[in-house]
Structures are given as structure tokens and as C-alpha cells.
GROMACS .gro file of C-alpha atoms in nm:
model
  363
    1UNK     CA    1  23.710  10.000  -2.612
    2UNK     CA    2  23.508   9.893  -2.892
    3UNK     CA    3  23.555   9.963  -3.288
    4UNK     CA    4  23.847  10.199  -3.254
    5UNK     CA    5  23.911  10.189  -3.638
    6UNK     CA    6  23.733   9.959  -3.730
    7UNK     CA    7  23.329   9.810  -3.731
    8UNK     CA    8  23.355   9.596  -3.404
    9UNK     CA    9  23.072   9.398  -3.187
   10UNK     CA   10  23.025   9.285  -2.881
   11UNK     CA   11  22.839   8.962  -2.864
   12UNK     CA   12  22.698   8.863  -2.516
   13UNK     CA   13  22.597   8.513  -2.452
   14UNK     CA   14  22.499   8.456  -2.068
   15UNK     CA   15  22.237   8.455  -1.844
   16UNK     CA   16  22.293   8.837  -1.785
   17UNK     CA   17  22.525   9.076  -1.618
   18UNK     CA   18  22.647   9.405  -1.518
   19UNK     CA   19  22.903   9.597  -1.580
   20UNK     CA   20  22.998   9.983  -1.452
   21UNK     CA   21  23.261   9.970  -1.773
   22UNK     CA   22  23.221  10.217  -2.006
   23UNK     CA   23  23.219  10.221  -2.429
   24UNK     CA   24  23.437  10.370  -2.663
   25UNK     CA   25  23.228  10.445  -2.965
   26UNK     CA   26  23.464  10.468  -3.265
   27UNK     CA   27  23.855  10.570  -3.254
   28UNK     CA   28  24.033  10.888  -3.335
   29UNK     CA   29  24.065  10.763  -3.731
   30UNK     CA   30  23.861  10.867  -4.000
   31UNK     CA   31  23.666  10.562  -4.096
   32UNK     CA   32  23.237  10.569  -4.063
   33UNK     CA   33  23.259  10.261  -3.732
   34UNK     CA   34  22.969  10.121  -3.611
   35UNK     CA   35  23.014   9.945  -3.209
   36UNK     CA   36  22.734   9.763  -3.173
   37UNK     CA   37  22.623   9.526  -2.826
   38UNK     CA   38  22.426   9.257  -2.888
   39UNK     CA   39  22.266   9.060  -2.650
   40UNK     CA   40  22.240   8.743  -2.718
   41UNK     CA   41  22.177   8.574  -2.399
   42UNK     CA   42  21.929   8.447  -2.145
   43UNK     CA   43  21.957   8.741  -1.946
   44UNK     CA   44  21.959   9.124  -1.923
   45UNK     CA   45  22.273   9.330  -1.975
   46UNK     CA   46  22.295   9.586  -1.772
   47UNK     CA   47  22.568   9.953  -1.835
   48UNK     CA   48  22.548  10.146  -1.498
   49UNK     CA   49  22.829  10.398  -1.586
   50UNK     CA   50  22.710  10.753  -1.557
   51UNK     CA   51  22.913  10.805  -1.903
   52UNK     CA   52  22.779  10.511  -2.148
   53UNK     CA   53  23.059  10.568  -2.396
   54UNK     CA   54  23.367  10.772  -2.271
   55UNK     CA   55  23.431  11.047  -2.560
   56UNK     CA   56  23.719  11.003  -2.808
   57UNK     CA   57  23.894  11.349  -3.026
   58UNK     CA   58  23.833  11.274  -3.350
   59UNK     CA   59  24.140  11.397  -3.555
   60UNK     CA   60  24.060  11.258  -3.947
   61UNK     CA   61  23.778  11.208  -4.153
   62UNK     CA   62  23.403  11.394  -4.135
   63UNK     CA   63  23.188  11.062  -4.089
   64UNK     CA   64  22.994  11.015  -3.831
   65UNK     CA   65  22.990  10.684  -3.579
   66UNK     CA   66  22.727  10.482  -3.472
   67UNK     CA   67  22.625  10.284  -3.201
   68UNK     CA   68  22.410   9.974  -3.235
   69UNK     CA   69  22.218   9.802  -2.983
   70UNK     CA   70  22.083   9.479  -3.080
   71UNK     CA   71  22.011   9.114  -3.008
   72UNK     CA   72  21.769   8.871  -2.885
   73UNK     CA   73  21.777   8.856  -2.516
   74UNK     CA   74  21.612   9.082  -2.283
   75UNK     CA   75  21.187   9.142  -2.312
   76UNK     CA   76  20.973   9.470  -2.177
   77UNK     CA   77  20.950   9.298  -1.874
   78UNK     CA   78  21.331   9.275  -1.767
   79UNK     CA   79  21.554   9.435  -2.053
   80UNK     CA   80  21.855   9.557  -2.126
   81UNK     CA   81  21.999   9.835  -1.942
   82UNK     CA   82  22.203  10.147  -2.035
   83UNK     CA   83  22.157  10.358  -1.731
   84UNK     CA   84  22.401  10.638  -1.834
   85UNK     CA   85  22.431  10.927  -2.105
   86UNK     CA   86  22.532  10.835  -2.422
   87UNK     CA   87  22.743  11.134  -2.584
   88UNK     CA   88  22.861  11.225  -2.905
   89UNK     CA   89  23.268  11.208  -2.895
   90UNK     CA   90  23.463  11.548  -2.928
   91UNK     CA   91  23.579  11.702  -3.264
   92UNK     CA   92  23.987  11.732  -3.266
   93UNK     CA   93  24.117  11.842  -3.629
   94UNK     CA   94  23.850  11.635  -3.824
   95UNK     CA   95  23.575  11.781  -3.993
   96UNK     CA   96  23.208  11.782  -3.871
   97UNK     CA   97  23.009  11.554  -3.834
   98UNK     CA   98  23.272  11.312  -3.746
   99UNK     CA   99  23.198  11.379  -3.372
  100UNK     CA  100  22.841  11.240  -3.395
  101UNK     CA  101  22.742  10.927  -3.258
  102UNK     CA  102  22.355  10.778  -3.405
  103UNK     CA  103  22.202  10.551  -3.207
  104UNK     CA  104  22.060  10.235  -3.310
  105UNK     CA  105  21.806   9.976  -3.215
  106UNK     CA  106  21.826   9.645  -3.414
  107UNK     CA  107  21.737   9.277  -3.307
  108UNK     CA  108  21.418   9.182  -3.163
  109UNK     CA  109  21.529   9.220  -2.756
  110UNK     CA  110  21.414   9.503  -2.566
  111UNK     CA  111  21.683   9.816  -2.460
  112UNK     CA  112  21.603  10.089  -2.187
  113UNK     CA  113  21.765  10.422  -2.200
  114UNK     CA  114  21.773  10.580  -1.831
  115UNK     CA  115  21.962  10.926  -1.874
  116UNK     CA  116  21.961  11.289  -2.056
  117UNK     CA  117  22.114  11.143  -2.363
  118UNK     CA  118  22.321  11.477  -2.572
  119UNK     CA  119  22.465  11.281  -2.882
  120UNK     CA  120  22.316  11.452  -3.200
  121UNK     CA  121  22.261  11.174  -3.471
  122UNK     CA  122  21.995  11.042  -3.530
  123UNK     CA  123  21.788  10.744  -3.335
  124UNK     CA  124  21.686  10.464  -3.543
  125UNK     CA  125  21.436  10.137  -3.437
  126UNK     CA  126  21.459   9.919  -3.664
  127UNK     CA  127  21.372   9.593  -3.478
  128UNK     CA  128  21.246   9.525  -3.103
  129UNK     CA  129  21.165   9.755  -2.854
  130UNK     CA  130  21.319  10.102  -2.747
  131UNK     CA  131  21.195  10.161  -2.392
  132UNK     CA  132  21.231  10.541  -2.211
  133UNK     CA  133  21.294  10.487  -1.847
  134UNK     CA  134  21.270  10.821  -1.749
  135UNK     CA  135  21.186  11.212  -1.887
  136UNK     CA  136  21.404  11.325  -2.152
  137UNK     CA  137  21.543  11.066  -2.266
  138UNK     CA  138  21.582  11.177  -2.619
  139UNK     CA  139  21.784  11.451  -2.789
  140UNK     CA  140  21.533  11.722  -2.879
  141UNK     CA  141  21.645  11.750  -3.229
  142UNK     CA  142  21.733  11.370  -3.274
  143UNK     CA  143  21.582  11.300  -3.613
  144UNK     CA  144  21.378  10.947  -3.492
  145UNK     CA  145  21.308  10.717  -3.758
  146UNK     CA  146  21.093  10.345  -3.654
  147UNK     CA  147  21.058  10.036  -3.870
  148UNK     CA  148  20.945   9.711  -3.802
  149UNK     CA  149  20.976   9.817  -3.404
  150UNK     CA  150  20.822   9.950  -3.096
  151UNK     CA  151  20.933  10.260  -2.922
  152UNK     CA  152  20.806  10.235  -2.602
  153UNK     CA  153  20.759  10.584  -2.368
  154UNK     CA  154  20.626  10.412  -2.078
  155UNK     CA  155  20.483  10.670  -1.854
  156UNK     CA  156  20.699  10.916  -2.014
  157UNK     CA  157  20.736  11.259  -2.145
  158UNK     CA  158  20.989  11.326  -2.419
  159UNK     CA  159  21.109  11.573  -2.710
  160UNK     CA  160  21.246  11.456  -3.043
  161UNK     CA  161  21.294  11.610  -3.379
  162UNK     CA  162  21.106  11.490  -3.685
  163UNK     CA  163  20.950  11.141  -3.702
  164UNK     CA  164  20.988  10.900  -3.995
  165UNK     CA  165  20.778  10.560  -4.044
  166UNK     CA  166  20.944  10.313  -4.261
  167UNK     CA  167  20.782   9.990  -4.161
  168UNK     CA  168  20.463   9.861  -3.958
  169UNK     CA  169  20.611  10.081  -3.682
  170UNK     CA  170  20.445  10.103  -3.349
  171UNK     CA  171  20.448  10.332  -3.014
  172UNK     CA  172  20.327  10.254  -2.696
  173UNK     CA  173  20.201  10.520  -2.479
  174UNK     CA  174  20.183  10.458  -2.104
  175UNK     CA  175  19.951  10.716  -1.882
  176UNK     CA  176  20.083  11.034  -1.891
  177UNK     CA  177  20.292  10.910  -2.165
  178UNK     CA  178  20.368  11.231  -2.401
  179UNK     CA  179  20.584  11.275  -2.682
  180UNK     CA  180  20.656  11.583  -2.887
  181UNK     CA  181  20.793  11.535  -3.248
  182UNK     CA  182  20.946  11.835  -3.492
  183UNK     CA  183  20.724  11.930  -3.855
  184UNK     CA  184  20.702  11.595  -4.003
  185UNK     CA  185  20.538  11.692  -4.318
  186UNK     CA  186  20.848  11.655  -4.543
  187UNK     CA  187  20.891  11.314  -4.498
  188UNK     CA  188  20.758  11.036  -4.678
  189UNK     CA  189  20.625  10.791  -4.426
  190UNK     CA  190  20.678  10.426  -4.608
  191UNK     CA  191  20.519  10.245  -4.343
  192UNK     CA  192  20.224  10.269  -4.098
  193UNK     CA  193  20.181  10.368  -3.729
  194UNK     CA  194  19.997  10.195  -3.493
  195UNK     CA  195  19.956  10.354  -3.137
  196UNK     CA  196  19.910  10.112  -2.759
  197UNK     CA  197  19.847  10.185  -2.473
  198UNK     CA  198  19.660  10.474  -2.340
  199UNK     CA  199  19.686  10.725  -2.624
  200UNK     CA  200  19.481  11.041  -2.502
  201UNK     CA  201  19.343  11.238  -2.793
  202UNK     CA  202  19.487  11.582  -2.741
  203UNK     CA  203  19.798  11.539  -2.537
  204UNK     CA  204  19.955  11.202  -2.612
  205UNK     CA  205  20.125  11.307  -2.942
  206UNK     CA  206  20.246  11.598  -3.098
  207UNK     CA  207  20.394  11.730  -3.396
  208UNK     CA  208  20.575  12.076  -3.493
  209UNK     CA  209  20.302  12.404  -3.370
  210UNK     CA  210  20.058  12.349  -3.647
  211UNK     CA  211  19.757  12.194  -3.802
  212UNK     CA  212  20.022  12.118  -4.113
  213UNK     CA  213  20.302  11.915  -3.901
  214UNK     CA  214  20.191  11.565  -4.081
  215UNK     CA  215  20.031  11.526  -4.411
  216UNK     CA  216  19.697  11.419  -4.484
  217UNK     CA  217  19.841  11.103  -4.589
  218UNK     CA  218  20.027  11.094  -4.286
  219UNK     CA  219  19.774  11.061  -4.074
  220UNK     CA  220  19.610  10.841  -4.288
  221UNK     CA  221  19.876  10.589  -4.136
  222UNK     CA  222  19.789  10.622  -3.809
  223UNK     CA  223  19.566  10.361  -3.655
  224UNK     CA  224  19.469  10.311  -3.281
  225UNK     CA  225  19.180  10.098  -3.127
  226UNK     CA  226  18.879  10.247  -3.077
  227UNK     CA  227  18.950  10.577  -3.326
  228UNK     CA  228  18.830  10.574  -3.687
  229UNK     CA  229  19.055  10.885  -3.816
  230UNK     CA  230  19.337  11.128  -3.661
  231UNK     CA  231  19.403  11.516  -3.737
  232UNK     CA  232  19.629  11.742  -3.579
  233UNK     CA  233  19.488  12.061  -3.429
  234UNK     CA  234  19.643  12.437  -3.462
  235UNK     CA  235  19.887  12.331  -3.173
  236UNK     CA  236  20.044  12.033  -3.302
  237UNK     CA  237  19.845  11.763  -3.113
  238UNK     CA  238  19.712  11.445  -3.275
  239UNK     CA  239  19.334  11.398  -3.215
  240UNK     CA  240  19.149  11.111  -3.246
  241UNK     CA  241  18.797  11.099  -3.405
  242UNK     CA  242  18.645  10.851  -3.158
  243UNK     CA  243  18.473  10.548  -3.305
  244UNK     CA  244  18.089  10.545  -3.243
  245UNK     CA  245  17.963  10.269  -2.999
  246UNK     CA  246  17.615  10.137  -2.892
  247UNK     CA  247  17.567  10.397  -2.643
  248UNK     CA  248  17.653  10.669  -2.874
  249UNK     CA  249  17.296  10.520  -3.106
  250UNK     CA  250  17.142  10.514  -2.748
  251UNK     CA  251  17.224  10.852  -2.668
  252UNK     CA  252  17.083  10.987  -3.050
  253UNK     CA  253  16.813  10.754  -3.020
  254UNK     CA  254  16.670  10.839  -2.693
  255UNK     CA  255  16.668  10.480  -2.586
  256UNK     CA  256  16.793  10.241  -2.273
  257UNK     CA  257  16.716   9.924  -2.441
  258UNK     CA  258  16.942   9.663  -2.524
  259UNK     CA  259  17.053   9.536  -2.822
  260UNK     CA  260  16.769   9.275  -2.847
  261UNK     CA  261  16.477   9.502  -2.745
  262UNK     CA  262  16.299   9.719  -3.006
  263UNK     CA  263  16.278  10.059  -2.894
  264UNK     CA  264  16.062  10.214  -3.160
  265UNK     CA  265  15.811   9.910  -3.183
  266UNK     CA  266  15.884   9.864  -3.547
  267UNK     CA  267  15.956   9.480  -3.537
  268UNK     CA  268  16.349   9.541  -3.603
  269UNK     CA  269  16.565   9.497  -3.313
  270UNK     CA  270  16.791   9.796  -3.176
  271UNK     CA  271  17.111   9.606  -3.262
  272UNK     CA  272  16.975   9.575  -3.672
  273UNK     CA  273  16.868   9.983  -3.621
  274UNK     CA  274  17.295  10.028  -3.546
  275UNK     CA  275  17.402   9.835  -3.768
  276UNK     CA  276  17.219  10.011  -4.020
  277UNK     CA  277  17.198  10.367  -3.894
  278UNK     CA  278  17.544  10.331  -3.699
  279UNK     CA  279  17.566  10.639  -3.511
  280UNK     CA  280  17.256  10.866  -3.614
  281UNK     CA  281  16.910  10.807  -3.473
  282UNK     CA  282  16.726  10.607  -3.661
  283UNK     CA  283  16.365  10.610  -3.499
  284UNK     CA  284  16.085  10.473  -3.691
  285UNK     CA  285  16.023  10.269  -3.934
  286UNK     CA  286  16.320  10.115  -4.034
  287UNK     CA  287  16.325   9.971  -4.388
  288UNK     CA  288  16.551   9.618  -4.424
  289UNK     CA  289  16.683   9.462  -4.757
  290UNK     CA  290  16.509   9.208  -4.954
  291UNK     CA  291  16.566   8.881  -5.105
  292UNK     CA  292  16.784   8.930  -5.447
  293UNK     CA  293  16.733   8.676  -5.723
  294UNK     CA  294  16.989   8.709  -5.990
  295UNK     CA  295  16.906   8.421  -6.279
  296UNK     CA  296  16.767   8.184  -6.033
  297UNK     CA  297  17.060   8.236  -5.752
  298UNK     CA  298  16.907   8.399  -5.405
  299UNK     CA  299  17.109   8.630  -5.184
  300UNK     CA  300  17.023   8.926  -4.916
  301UNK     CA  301  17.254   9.253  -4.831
  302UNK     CA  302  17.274   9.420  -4.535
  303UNK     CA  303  17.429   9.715  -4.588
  304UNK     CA  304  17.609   9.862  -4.269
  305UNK     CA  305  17.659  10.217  -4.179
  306UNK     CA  306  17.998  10.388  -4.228
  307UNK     CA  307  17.984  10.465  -3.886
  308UNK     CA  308  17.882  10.116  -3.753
  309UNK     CA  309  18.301  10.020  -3.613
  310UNK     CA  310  18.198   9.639  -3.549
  311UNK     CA  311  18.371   9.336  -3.706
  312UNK     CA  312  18.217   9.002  -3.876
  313UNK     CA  313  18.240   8.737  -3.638
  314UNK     CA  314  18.280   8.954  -3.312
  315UNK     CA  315  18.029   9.223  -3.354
  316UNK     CA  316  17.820   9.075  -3.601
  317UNK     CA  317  17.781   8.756  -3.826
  318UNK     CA  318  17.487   8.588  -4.020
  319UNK     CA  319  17.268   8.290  -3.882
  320UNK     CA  320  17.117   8.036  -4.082
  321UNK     CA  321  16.880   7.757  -4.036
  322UNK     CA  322  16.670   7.517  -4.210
  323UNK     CA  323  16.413   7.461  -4.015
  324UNK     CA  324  16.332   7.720  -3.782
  325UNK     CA  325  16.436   7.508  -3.504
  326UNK     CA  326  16.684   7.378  -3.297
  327UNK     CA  327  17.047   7.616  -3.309
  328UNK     CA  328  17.088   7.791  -3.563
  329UNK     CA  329  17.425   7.767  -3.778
  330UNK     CA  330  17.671   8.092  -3.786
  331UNK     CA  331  17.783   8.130  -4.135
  332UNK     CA  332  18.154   8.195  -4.208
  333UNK     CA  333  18.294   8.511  -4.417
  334UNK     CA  334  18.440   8.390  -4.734
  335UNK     CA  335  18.141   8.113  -4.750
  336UNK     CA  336  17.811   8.170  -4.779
  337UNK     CA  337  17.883   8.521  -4.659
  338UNK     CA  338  18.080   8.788  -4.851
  339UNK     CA  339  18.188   9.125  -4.754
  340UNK     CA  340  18.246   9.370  -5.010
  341UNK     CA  341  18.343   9.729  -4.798
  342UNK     CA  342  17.968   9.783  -4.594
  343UNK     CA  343  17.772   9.536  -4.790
  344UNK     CA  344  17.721   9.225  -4.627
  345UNK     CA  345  17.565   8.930  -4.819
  346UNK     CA  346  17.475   8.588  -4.749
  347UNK     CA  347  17.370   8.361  -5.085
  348UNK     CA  348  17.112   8.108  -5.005
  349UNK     CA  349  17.218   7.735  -5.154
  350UNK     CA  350  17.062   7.621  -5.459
  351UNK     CA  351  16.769   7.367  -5.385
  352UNK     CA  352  16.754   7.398  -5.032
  353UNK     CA  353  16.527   7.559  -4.841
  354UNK     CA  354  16.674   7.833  -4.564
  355UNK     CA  355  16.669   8.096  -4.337
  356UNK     CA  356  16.872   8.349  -4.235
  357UNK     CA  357  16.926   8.654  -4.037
  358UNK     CA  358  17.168   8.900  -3.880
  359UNK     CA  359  17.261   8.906  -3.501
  360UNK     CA  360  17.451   9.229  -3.415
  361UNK     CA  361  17.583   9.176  -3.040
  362UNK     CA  362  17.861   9.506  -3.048
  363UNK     CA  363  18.025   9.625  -3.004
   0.00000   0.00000   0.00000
């Protein structure tokens, strides 16, 4: 029995165990507990009870309990364990919602959740991981709230009531992995959300039944790899406006050729035509900047399309040299090179003679 009055935890320590015991979350007084089990040990911890927490009546008092899960030990690749249903405790002569138990996820170990859970707080991550190890793992009207944390759905499919971001929250999406969330829109997301994994546009998220279930500003917050913007459709679903690649200017520019080949024969290379044109097709002549001079200091701009997704230094960067031969020198951002949103410019050093050039390479 844990916090039966009072605000109790449970500190482990050792290289991990298991235990079919189950928890008492909270006593029959009327004081807001909080039982939390932290972790704090080499190895996992492990609950196999079918019951998690074994119900108490609650006979004073309308707050609700809560149950913390915390600590440093256990990872995504072995965590800790709760492999039965955590329940809200039973109302006897108090005054709702004193027989609701919230879950939440603090420290920066990793916690799995295995069963139909039925308590009706809310679920809060505010630190680690939160993995699903099966379907259904949430209460469908659990109001789910993520900070500086990663709810992880595996391979999972799950239902949840609304979604709040207060931190640089993020959710990993497994294949198949689906998750449906309530109307969002009311909420003031704090934070942002970053999505791993395999997020398919379409499926992989969903919020409420309409195009209106997150702000515009929500989605704003949304970021994934490889998508430039997000939208919900009339159903609910989150889809991803893909970010253009080399193949898509291939495809518009009716051309095989590599990045290094000129498919138009106008002396500029077919990686300079994306970087320019990004996604459209940009066959024929293609015009490039020209030398600057501003009071006696020399520069050159490439301006890069909105639609060109690459990044200085991995997709891109500026080469200079001094005498044509030999290797030539890649120029740092923040140097000679500055980036102000798609302009890229490289300013030539005073009484030296140069050259320089862009190399596009992606992506």
C-alpha cells in the first residue's frame, strides 16, 4: 500500500526485479495523494499483477489521486513494466472526482503500459518515454498532455481524448502505428511536436472528425523529416505536404541526369537549376546572380527556391579557391558565408583575389 493519506514514493535502487504485488493508489481520506514509483536502478522493474493498483472506497474529500511513474533506470530497449490495468478506485460517500486516479510519466527512464487501462484522469509525460505495448492502451477520453517527453506507440493503435503540447514534445510512430486524438483546437499548444518513426500521411494521426480539430497554429508545430507543412483533412487525419526532392525536379524537368550533368545545355549544372528552381521545371536558360560591389566590398547571392528542402553543409555549401587549382576550400556558414532565410551569400576578402562557386549534392 502506497500513500494511503498521505504523498508517498517508492524509490527502487537495484539491478531490477519483479513483483506480482499490487498498488494502492491513495487511501480512503480526503487528501489530493500522489504514489509515485521511481526507478532508480540499474535494472527494469517489472508489475505483472493483472490489477496494477487494487481499488480503495473513497469516503471524504472530492480530489482526485495520482499516480506517478518516474525515475532514471530502464531505456526503450528493456523498460519498466506495468503489465496490468491501472483503475480508478471506487467512490464510497466522497464526492466526485475523488475516485480518479491521473497517470503520470516523470523522470527520464522509459515505462510500458501492457493492458486496457479504465482510470479516467488524465495522462501526463512530462519527462522520458511512455511506451504502448499493446492496442488500447489508453482511456479513450484520457485528456493526454506531453512535455519535454516521448510517447512512444510502437506498432500500435490507440484512442485518447484531446492532446496538449507543453514542451518540445515528441511521438514516435512505429508501422502501423495509429493514434486517434479528441478536437484539439481549444487548447493552446505551448510547445512543439516533432513526429519519428514511420509517420504515414493520412493514417498515422488523427484528430476529432474534422478539417478544424487543430488550429492553424497548431499545426504549425508539427515537424517531421522529410514534410515541409501538415493539415488535417475533412476526417480528422494529419497530412503531410511532402518535401520536394531531386527526382521530383527530374520528374518536372523531363530529365535522367545527375546532379553534375546539364540537361538543358545551358552551361549551369542540374544541381544549380534545383537549387534555384527547387521543385518546378526550370528548362532553359537559366539566369545566375552576379558579383555585388557595395563601396568597394564584393559579395554574390544565390538565392534558393522555397521549395529547394536542402541544408548548408549537407546539401549544399560554397567553394572557394584562389587559384583555380589544386582543392578547393568549403567555406563555413557564419564566415565568409551568410544565410539570411533563401539568400545565400559568400563576401569575397578584401585584396585578395578569389573564386567561388556553389556545389549542390542533395538532397
Amino acid at each position: 500500500v502506497i500513500a494511503t493519506n498521505n504523498s508517498t514514493n517508492l524509490i527502487y535502487t537495484g539491478t531490477g526485479d519483479t513483483t506480482n504485488r499490487p498498488i494502492q493508489v491513495g487511501g480512503v481520506g480526503s487528501a489530493a495523494t500522489t504514489t509515485s514509483i521511481a526507478n532508480n536502478g540499474t535494472g527494469a522493474l517489472i508489475f505483472t499483477a493483472t490489477a496494477f493498483n487494487t481499488p480503495v472506497g473513497i469516503t471524504g474529500g472530492s480530489a482526485p489521486r495520482v499516480l506517478g511513474l518516474s525515475g532514471s533506470g530502464g531505456n526503450s530497449t528493456t523498460p519498466n513494466e506495468i503489465r496490468g490495468v491501472i483503475a480508478d478506485n471506487t467512490l464510497n460517500g466522497a464526492t466526485a472526482p475523488a475516485n480518479q486516479i491521473s497517470l503520470n510519466k516523470g523522470g527520464l527512464g522509459a515505462w510500458k503500459l501492457f493492458s486496457t487501462n479504465t482510470y479516467t484522469g488524465t495522462t501526463t509525460i512530462g519527462a522520458g518515454t511512455l511506451i504502448l505495448g499493446a492496442n488500447n492502451i489508453l482511456p479513450d477520453t484520457t485528456a493526454v498532455s506531453i512535455g519535454a517527453a516521448t510517447l512512444d506507440a510502437d506498432t500500435r493503435t490507440d484512442t485518447a481524448g484531446t492532446l496538449n503540447i507543453t514542451a518540445a514534445a515528441t511521438i514516435r510512430l512505429g508501422t502501423g502505428a495509429a493514434l486517434a486524438f479528441a478536437d484539439s483546437s481549444a487548447i493552446t499548444w505551448a510547445g512543439t511536436l516533432t513526429l519519428t518513426g514511420t509517420f504515414v500521411s493520412g493514417s498515422s494521426l488523427k484528430f476529432g472528425n474534422s478539417a478544424t480539430a487543430l488550429t492553424a497554429t497548431q499545426l504549425g508545430k508539427i515537424s517531421a523529416t522529410g514534410f515541409t507543412g501538415f493539415s488535417l483533412n475533412s476526417s480528422g487525419y494529419l497530412i503531410a505536404n511532402t518535401a520536394p526532392t531531386f527526382t521530383t525536379w527530374q520528374t518536372a524537368n523531363s530529365s535522367a541526369g545527375a546532379f553534375t550533368a546539364d540537361h538543358d545545355n545551358d552551361g549551369v549544372l542540374n544541381g544549380i537549376e534545383y537549387f534555384l528552381g527547387g521543385s518546378t521545371n526550370t528548362t532553359g536558360q537559366t539566369v545566375l546572380p552576379s558579383i555585388t560591389n557595395n563601396a568597394g566590398t564584393l559579395s554574390i547571392t544565390w538565392t534558393k527556391s522555397a521549395t529547394y528542402p536542402g541544408t548548408y553543409g549537407t546539401d549544399f555549401w560554397v567553394e572557394t579557391t584562389d587559384t583555380l587549382t589544386g582543392t578547393w576550400t568549403t567555406e563555413t556558414l557564419g564566415g565568409n558565408v551568410t544565410q539570411t532565410g533563401n539568400n545565400i551569400t559568400y563576401t569575397f576578402p578584401t585584396a585578395t583575389r578569389r573564386f567561388a562557386w556553389l556545389k549542390v549534392v542533395g538532397p
